[in-house]
Coordinates of C-alpha atoms in Angstrom, one line a residue:
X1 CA 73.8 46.1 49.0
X2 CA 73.7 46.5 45.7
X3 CA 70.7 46.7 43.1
X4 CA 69.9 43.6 41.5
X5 CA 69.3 43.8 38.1
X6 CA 65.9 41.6 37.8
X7 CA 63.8 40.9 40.8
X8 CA 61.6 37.4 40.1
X9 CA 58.2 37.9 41.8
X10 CA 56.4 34.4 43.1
X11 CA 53.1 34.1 44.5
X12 CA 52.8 31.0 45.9
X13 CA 49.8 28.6 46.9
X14 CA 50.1 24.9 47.8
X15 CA 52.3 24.0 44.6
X16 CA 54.4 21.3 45.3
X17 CA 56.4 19.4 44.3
X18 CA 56.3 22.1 41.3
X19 CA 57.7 24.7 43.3
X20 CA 61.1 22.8 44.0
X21 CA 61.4 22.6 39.5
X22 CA 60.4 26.4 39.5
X23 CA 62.6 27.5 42.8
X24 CA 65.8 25.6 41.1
X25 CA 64.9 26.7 37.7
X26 CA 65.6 30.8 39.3
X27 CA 68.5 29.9 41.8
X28 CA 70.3 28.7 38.6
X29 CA 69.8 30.8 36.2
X30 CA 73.0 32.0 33.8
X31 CA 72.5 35.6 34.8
X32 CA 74.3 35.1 38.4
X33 CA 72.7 35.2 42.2
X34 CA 74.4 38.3 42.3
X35 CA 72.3 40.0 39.8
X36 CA 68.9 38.7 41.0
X37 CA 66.5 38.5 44.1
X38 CA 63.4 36.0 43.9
X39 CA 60.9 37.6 46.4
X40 CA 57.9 34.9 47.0
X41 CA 55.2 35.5 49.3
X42 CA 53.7 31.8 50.8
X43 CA 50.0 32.3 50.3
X44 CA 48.8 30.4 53.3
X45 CA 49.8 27.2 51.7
X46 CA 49.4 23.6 53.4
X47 CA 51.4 21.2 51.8
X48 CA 54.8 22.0 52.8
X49 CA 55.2 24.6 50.1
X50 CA 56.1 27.6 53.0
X51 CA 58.9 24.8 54.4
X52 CA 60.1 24.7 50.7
X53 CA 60.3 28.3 50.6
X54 CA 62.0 29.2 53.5
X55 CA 64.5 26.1 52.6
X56 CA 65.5 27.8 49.5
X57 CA 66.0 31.1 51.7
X58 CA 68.4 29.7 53.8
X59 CA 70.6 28.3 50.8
X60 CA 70.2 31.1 48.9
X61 CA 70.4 34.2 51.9
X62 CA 70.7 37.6 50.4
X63 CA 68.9 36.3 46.8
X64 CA 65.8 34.4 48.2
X65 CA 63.4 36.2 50.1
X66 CA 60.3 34.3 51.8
X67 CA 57.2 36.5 52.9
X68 CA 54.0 34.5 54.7
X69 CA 50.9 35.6 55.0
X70 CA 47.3 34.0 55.9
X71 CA 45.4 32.6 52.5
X72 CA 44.2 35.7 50.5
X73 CA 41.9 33.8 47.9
X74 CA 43.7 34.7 44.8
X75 CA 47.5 35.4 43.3
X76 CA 47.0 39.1 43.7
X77 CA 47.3 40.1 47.3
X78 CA 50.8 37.9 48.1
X79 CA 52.4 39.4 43.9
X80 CA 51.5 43.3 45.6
X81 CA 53.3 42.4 48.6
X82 CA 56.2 40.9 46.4
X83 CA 56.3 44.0 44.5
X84 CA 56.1 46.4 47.9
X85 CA 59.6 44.9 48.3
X86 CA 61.4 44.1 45.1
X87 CA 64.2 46.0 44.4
X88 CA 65.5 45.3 41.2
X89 CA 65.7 47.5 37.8
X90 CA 63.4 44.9 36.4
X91 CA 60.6 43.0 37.8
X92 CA 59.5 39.5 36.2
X93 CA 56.8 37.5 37.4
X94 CA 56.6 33.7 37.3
X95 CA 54.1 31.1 38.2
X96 CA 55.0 28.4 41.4
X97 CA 54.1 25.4 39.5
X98 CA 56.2 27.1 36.5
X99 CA 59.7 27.3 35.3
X100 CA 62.1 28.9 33.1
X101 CA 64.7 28.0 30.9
X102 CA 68.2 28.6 31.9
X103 CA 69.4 31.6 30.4
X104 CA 65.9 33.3 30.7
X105 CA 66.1 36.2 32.6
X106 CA 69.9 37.1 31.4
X107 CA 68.4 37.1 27.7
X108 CA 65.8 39.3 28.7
X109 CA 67.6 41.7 31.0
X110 CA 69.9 42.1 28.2
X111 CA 67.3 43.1 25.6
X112 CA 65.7 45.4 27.8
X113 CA 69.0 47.5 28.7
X114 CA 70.0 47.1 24.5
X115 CA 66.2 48.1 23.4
X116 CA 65.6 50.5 26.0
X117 CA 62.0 48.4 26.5
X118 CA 59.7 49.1 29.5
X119 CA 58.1 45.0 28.4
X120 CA 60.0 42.1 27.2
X121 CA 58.1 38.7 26.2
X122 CA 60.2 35.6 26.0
X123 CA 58.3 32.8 23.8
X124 CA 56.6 30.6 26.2
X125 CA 55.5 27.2 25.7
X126 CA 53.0 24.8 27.4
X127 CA 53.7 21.4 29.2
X128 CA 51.5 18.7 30.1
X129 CA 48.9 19.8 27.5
X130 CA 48.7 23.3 28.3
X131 CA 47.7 25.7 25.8
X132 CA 49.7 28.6 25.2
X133 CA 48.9 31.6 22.2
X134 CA 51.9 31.0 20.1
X135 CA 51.0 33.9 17.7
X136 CA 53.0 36.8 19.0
X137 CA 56.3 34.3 19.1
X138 CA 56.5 34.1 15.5
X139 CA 59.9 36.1 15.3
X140 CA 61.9 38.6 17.6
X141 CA 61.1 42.1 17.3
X142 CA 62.2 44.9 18.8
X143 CA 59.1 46.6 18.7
X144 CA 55.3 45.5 18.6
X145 CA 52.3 47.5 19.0
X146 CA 49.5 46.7 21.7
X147 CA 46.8 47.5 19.1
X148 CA 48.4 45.9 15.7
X149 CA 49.8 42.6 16.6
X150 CA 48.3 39.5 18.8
X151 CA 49.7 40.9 22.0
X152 CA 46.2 41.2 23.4
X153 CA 45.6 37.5 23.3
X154 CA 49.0 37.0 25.4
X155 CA 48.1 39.5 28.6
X156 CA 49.3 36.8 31.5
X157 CA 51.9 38.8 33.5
X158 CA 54.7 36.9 33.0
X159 CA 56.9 38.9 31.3
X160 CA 59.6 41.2 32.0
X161 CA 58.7 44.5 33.1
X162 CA 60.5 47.8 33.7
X163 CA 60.4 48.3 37.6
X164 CA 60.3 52.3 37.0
X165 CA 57.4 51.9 34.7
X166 CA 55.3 49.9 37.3
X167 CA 56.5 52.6 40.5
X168 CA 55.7 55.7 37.9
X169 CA 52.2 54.8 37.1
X170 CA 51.5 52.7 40.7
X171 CA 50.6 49.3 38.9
X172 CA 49.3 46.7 41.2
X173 CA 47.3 43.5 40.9
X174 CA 43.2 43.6 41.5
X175 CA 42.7 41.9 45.0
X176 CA 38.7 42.0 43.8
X177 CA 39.1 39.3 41.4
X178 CA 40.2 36.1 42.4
X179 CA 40.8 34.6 38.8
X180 CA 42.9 36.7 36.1
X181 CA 43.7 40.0 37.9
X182 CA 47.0 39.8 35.8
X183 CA 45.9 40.8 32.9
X184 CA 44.5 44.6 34.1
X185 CA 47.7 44.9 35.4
X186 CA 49.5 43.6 32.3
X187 CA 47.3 45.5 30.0
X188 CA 47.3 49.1 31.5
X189 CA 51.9 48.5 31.7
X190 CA 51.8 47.4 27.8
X191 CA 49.6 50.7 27.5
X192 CA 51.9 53.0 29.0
X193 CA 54.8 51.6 27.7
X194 CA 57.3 53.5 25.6
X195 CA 58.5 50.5 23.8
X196 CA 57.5 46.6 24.1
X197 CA 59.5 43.8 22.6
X198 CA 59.5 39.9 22.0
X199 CA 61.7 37.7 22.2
X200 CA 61.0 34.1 20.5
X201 CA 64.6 32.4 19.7
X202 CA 64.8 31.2 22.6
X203 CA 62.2 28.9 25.3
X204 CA 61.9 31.3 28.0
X205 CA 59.5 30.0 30.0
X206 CA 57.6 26.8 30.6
X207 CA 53.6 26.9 31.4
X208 CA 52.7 24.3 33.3
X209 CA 49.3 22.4 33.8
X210 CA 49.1 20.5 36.8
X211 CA 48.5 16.7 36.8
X212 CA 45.2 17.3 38.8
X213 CA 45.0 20.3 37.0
X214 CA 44.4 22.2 39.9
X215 CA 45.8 25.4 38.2
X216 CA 43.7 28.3 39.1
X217 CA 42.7 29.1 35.4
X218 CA 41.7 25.3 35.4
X219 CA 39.7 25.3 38.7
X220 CA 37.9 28.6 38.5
X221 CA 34.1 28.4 38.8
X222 CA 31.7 29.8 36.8
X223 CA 30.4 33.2 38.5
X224 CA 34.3 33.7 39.1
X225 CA 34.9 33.3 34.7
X226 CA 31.8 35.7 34.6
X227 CA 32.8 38.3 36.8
X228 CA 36.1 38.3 35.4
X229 CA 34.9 38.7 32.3
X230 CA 32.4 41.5 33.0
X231 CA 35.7 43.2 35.0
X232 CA 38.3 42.7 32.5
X233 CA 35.6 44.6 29.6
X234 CA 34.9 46.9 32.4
X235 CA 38.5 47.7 32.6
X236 CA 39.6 48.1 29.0
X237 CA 36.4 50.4 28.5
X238 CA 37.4 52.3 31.4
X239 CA 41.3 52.7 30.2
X240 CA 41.3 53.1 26.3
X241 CA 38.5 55.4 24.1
X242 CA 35.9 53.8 22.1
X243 CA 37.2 52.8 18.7
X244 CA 39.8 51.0 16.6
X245 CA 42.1 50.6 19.5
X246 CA 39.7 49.3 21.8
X247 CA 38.3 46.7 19.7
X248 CA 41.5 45.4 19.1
X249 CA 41.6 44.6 22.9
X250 CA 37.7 43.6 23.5
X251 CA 37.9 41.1 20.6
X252 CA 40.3 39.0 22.9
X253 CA 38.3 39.3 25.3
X254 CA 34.9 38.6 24.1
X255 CA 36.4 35.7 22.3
X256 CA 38.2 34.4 25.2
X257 CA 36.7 35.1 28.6
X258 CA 33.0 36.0 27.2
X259 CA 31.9 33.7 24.7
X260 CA 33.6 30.7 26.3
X261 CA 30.8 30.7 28.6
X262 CA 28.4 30.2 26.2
X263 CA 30.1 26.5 25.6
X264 CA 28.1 23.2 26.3
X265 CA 28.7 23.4 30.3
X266 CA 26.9 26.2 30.2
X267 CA 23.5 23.7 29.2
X268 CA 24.3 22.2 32.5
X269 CA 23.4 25.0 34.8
X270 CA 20.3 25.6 36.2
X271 CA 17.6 27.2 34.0
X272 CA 17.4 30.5 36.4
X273 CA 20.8 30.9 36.5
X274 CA 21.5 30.3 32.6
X275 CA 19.0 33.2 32.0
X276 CA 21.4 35.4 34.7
X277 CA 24.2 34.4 33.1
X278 CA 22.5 35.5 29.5
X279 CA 21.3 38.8 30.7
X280 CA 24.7 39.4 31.8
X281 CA 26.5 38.6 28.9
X282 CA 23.7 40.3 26.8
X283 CA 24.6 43.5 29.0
X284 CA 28.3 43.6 28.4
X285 CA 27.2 42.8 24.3
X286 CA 24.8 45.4 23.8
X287 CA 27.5 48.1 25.5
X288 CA 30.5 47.2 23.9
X289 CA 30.1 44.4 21.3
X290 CA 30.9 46.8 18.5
X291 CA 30.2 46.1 14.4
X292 CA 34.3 45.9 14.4
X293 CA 34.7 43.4 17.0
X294 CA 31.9 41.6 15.4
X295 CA 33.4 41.2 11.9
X296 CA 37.1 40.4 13.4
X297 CA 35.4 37.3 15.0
X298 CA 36.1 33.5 14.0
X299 CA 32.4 32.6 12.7
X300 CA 31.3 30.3 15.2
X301 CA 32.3 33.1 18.1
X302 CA 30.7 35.7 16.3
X303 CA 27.4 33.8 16.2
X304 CA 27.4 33.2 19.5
X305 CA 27.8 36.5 20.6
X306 CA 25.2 38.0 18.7
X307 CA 22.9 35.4 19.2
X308 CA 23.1 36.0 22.6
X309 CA 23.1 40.3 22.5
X310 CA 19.8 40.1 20.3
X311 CA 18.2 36.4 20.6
X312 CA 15.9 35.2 24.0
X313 CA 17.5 32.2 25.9
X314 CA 16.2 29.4 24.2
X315 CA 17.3 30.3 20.9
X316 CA 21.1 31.0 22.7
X317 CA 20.5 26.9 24.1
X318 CA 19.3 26.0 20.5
X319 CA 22.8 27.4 19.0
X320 CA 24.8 26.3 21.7
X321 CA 23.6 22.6 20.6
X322 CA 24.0 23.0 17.0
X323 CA 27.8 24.0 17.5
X324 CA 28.2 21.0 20.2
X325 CA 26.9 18.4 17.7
X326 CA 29.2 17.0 15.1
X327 CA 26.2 16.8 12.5
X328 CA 25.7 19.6 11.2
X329 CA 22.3 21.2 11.2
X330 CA 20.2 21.7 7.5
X331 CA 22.5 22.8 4.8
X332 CA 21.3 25.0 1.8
X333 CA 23.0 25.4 -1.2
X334 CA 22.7 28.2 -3.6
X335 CA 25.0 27.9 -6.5
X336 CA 28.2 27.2 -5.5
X337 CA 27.6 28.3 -1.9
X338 CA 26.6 26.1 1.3
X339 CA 24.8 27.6 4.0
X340 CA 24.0 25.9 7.4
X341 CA 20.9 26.7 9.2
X342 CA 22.4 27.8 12.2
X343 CA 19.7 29.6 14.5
X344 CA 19.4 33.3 13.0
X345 CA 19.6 31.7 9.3
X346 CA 17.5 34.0 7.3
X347 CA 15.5 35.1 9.7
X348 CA 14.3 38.4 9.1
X349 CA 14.0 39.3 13.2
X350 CA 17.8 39.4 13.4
X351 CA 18.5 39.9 9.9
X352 CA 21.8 38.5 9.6
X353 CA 23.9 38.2 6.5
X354 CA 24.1 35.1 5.3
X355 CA 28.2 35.1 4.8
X356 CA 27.9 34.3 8.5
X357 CA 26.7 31.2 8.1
X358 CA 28.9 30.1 5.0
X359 CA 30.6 26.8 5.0
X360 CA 31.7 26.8 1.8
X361 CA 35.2 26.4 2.8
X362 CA 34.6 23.3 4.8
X363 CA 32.3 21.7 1.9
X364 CA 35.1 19.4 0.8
X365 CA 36.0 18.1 4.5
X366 CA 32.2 17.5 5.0
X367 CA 32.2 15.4 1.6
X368 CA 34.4 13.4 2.2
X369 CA 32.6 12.0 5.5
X370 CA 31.5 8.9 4.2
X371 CA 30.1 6.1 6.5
X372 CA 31.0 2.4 5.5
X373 CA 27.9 0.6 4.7
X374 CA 29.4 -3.0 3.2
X375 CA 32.1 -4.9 3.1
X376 CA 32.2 -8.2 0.3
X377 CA 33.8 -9.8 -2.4
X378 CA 33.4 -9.1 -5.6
X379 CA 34.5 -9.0 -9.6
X380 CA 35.8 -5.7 -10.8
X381 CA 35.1 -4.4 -14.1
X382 CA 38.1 -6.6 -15.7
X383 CA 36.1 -9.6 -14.0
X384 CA 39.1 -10.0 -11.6
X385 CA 38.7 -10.6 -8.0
X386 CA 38.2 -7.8 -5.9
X387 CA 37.2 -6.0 -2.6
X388 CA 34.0 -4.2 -2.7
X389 CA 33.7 -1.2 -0.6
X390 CA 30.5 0.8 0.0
X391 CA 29.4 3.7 1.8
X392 CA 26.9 6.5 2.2
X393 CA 26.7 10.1 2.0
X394 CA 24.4 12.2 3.0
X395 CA 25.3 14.7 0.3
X396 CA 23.2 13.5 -3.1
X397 CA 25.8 16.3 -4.6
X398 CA 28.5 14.5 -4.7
X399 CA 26.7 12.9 -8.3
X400 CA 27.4 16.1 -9.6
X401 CA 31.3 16.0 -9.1
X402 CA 34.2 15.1 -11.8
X403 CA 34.3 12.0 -12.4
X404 CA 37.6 11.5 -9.8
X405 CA 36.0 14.1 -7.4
X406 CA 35.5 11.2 -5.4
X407 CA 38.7 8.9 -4.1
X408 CA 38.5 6.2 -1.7
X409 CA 41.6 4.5 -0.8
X410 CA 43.0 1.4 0.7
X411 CA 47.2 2.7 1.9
X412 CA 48.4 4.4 -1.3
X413 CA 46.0 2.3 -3.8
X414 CA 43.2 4.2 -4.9
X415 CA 40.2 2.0 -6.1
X416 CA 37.6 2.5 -8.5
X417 CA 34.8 4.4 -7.5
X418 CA 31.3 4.8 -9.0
X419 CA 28.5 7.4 -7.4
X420 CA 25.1 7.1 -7.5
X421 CA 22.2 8.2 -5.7
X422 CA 21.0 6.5 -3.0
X423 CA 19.7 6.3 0.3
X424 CA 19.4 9.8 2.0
X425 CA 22.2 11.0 -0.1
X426 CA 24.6 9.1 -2.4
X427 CA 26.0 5.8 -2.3
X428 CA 30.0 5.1 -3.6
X429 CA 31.0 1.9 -4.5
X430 CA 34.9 1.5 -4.8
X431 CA 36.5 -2.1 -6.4
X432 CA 39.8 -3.1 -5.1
X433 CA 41.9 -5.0 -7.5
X434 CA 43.2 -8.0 -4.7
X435 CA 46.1 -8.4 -7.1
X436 CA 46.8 -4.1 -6.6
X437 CA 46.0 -4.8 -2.9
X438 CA 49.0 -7.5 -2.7
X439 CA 51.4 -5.7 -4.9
X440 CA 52.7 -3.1 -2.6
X441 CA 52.5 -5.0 0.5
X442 CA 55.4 -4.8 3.0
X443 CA 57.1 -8.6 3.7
X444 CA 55.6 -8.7 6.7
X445 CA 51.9 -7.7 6.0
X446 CA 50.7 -4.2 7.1
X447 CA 47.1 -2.7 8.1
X448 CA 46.0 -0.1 6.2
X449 CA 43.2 2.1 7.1
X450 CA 40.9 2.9 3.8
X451 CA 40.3 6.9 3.1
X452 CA 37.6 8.6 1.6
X453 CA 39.2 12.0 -0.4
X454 CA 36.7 14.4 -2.0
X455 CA 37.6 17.7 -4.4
X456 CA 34.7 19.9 -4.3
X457 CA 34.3 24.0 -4.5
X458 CA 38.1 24.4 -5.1
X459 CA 39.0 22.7 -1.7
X460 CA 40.5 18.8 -1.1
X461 CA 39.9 16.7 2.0
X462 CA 39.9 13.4 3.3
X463 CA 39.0 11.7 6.4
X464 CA 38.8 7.8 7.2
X465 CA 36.0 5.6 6.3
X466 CA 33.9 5.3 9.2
X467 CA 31.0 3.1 10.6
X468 CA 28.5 3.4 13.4
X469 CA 28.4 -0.9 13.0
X470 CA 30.7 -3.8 13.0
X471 CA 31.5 -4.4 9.6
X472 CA 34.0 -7.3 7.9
X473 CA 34.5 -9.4 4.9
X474 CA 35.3 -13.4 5.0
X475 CA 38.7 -13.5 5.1
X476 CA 40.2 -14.7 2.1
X477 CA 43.9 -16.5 0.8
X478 CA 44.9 -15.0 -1.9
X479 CA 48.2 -14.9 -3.9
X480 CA 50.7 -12.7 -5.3
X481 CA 53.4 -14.4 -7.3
X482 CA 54.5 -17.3 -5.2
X483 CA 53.4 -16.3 -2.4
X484 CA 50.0 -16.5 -0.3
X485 CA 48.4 -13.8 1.6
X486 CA 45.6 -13.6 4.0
X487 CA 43.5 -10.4 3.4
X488 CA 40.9 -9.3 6.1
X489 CA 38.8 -6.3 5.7
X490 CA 37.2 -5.3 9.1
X491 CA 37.0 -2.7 11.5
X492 CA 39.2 -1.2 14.0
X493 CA 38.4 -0.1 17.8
X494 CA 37.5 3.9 16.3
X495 CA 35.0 2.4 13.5
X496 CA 37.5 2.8 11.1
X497 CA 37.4 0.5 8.2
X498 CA 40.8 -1.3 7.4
X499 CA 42.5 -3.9 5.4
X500 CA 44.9 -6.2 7.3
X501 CA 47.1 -7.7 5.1
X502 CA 49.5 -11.1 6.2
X503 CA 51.8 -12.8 4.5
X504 CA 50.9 -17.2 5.0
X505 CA 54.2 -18.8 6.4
X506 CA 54.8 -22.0 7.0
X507 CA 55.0 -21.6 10.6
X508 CA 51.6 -19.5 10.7
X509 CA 49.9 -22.1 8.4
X510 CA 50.9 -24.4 10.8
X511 CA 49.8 -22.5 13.3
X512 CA 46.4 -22.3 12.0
X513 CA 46.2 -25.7 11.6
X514 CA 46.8 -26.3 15.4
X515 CA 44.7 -24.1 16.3
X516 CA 41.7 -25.9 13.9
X517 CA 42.4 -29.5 15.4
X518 CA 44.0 -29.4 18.9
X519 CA 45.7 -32.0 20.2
X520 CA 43.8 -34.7 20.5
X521 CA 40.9 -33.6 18.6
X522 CA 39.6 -36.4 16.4

């Protein structure tokens, strides 16, 4: 028998109906049953997936191969058997409730033998809502570097890899860990690897997240995310010296496995274990949570981890509130800088710089939060009719803007604004001409949802106008030429403050009427 060229590896655990998609998907591939052997090992599985297997395997005899085994716990144990008999030059791994697009594996084949790579990624894409790190699919290239491009925040294991390389260097899966014992292996084969490459013309494979979301990176529990985490550090500190390199891979990680832990769920665990939980991630921080992985960090992450390397636990809960709430906590400004007082603010026990708490950036977007306070008729400065708007901010410098800093809009009409302080902050009033509110309306009528836009510290944002309270104006006949509207400010279902707009036709005048005497109504 001959050597296929690529030999699919499927760990498989109570998947279906996914499996049949992700079986079909292979068996049909463009690259020929004659160049490829699917090799899937039936996990102990319970809902028909081993029959589905070994119907494939009788189809498909001399390409399909079906292994069962008892339950192992984890995807590890059944992919190391795969790989105990795959025969190909090539060895690509996929997940049962996954697929791949059709000409998949003879794309990647292909680039491997042309390149001469020992890795080939093929641009993979999420379905159902499933994230996927798009970053290293920007563009094909023949060559990336582990340590210089955002390979280490793609490390799943499906990919296609050199069967050689694997054999030479006796790569296998971690049976210890029963969540993410991929990436270990996926790491340590991009490290020794003479050349990797990417692929990303093409949708190669297709991620997919489970209706009851019972994918195991969706169902894993919480000492399993923290073990994994404290072994996947473990790992990369035990297979790269300290340094540039290193931190290019433990910034993924910290990022990804470690400080996700320290999310909101984490409020809801038991105060003894929280304080586990933060001595162990204050263990892995203080070993390997270097100054360079520490200024490579998105701000919120980095304040989290350091927070929890140098801070006691309830300081750690304290932050981890202030980043759940959408307030945000005390703001200082100091010139043309904003500063939120997130925990560690100029506190001279943890001396942090105050850059990491700069918002500056997002000063503009947090302006232009305003929160409807009125809705009326009014005059506007012409003494025509006009829809009065007001709102509140809790920013009193948004009196200290241009005078068209501040925008509030009804569709594309902008209205007149005025600021002033009030209240907590500052209170806008914007007058709506009703004759500009009818002149751009559709025949039909339209509902427009009014925007607040505000251009502060060199940055421009908007966001609706909001209310935490049912707001609306009388409604109110008005008319545009020679013909009558009816204009009704209110509310929508999200708060959001609108203008509904309707033409008056006969037939909805009459209508009206109908509905304001019944039949026999005296």
């Amino acid at each position: 028998m001959s050597q296929p060229d690529v030999t699919v590896v499927v760990a498989v655990y109570n998947t279906m109906p996914y499996l049949t998609a992700c079986l079909t998907s292979l068996v049909e591939q463009t690259i020929g049953l004659d160049r490829l052997e699917v090799v899937a090992v039936d996990d102990g599985s319970t809902d028909g997936s081993g029959a589905e297997l070994d119907r494939f395997a009788q189809r498909y005899p001399g390409t399909v191969t079906v292994l069962h085994q008892p339950n192992s716990g984890g995807p590890a144990a059944p992919s190391n058997r795969a790989l105990d008999h795959a025969r190909g030059r090539y060895v690509f791994f996929i997940g049962s409730d996954d697929h791949l697009g059709p000409e998949a594996l003879e794309r990647l084949v292909d680039a491997a033998d042309r390149w001469g790579s020992d890795v080939v990624l093929g641009r993979m894409v999420g379905t159902n809502k499933r994230y996927v790190h798009q970053a290293i699919y920007a563009s094909s290239e023949e060559q990336v570097d582990l340590f210089d491009s955002p390979l280490p925040w793609s490390l799943s294991n499906t990919k296609l890899f050199r069967r050689d390389l694997i054999e030479r260097h006796g790569l296998r899966f971690r049976e210890d860990m029963p969540m993410g014992s991929d990436q270990p292996f996926t790491l340590e084969a991009c490290f020794r690897a003479a050349k990797i490459s990417v692929l990303a013309d093409y949708e190669f494979y297709y991620a997919v997240k489970r209706d009851n979301a019972q994918n195991i990176t969706y169902a894993s529990r919480f000492e399993e995310r923290l073990r994994c985490a404290e072994e996947l550090v473990g790992f990369v500190a035990g297979l790269i010296e300290p340094g540039r390199r290193r931190d290019a891979i433990l910034l993924r990680h910290f990022t990804w496995e470690v400080a996700k832990l320290l999310r909101p769920e984490f409020l809801d665990l038991d105060p003894e274990v929280q304080q586990q939980v933060h001595d162990r991630i204050r263990k892995l921080a203080e070993a390997y949570l270097t100054d360079g992985i520490v200024a490579a960090m998105a701000p919120d992450v980095r304040l989290r981890m350091v927070v929890a390397r140098d801070a006691d636990l309830d300081r750690l809960r304290e932050l981890i509130r202030q980043q759940a709430h959408t307030v945000l906590p005390k703001v200082t400004i100091a010139g043309d800088r904003w500063y939120a007082h997130y925990v560690g603010f100029r506190d001279p026990r943890l001396g942090y710089p105050d850059d990491w708490y700069d918002i500056t950036a997002q000063a503009a977007k947090l302006m232009a939060k305003l929160t409807a306070t009125g809705l009326a008729w009014g005059r506007d400065a012409t003494g025509g009719p006009a829809l009065v708007i007001t709102a509140q901010s809790r920013w009193a410098e948004l009196t200290e803007l241009a005078a068209d800093a501040v925008r509030v809009s009804v569709g594309e009409l902008t209205g007149v604004s005025s600021v002033a302080r009030g209240g907590p902050g500052t209170v806008v009033r914007t007058d709506f001409g009703v004759d500009q509110l009818l002149a751009a309306v559709a025949p039909n009528g339209e509902r427009r949802v009014v925007r607040a836009e505000v251009t502060a510290l060199g940055g421009t944002a908007s966001a609706p106008l909001r209310t935490d309270r049912r707001l609306a104006a009388p409604r109110r006949v008005a008319r545009h030429g020679v013909r009558l509207h009816l204009v009704t400010p209110t509310t929508n279902h999200k708060g959001q403050v609108i203008v509904a707009i309707t033409p008056v036709t006969p037939r909805r005048f009459i209508a009206r009427l109908r509905r304001m005497w019944p039949s026999g109504g005296k």
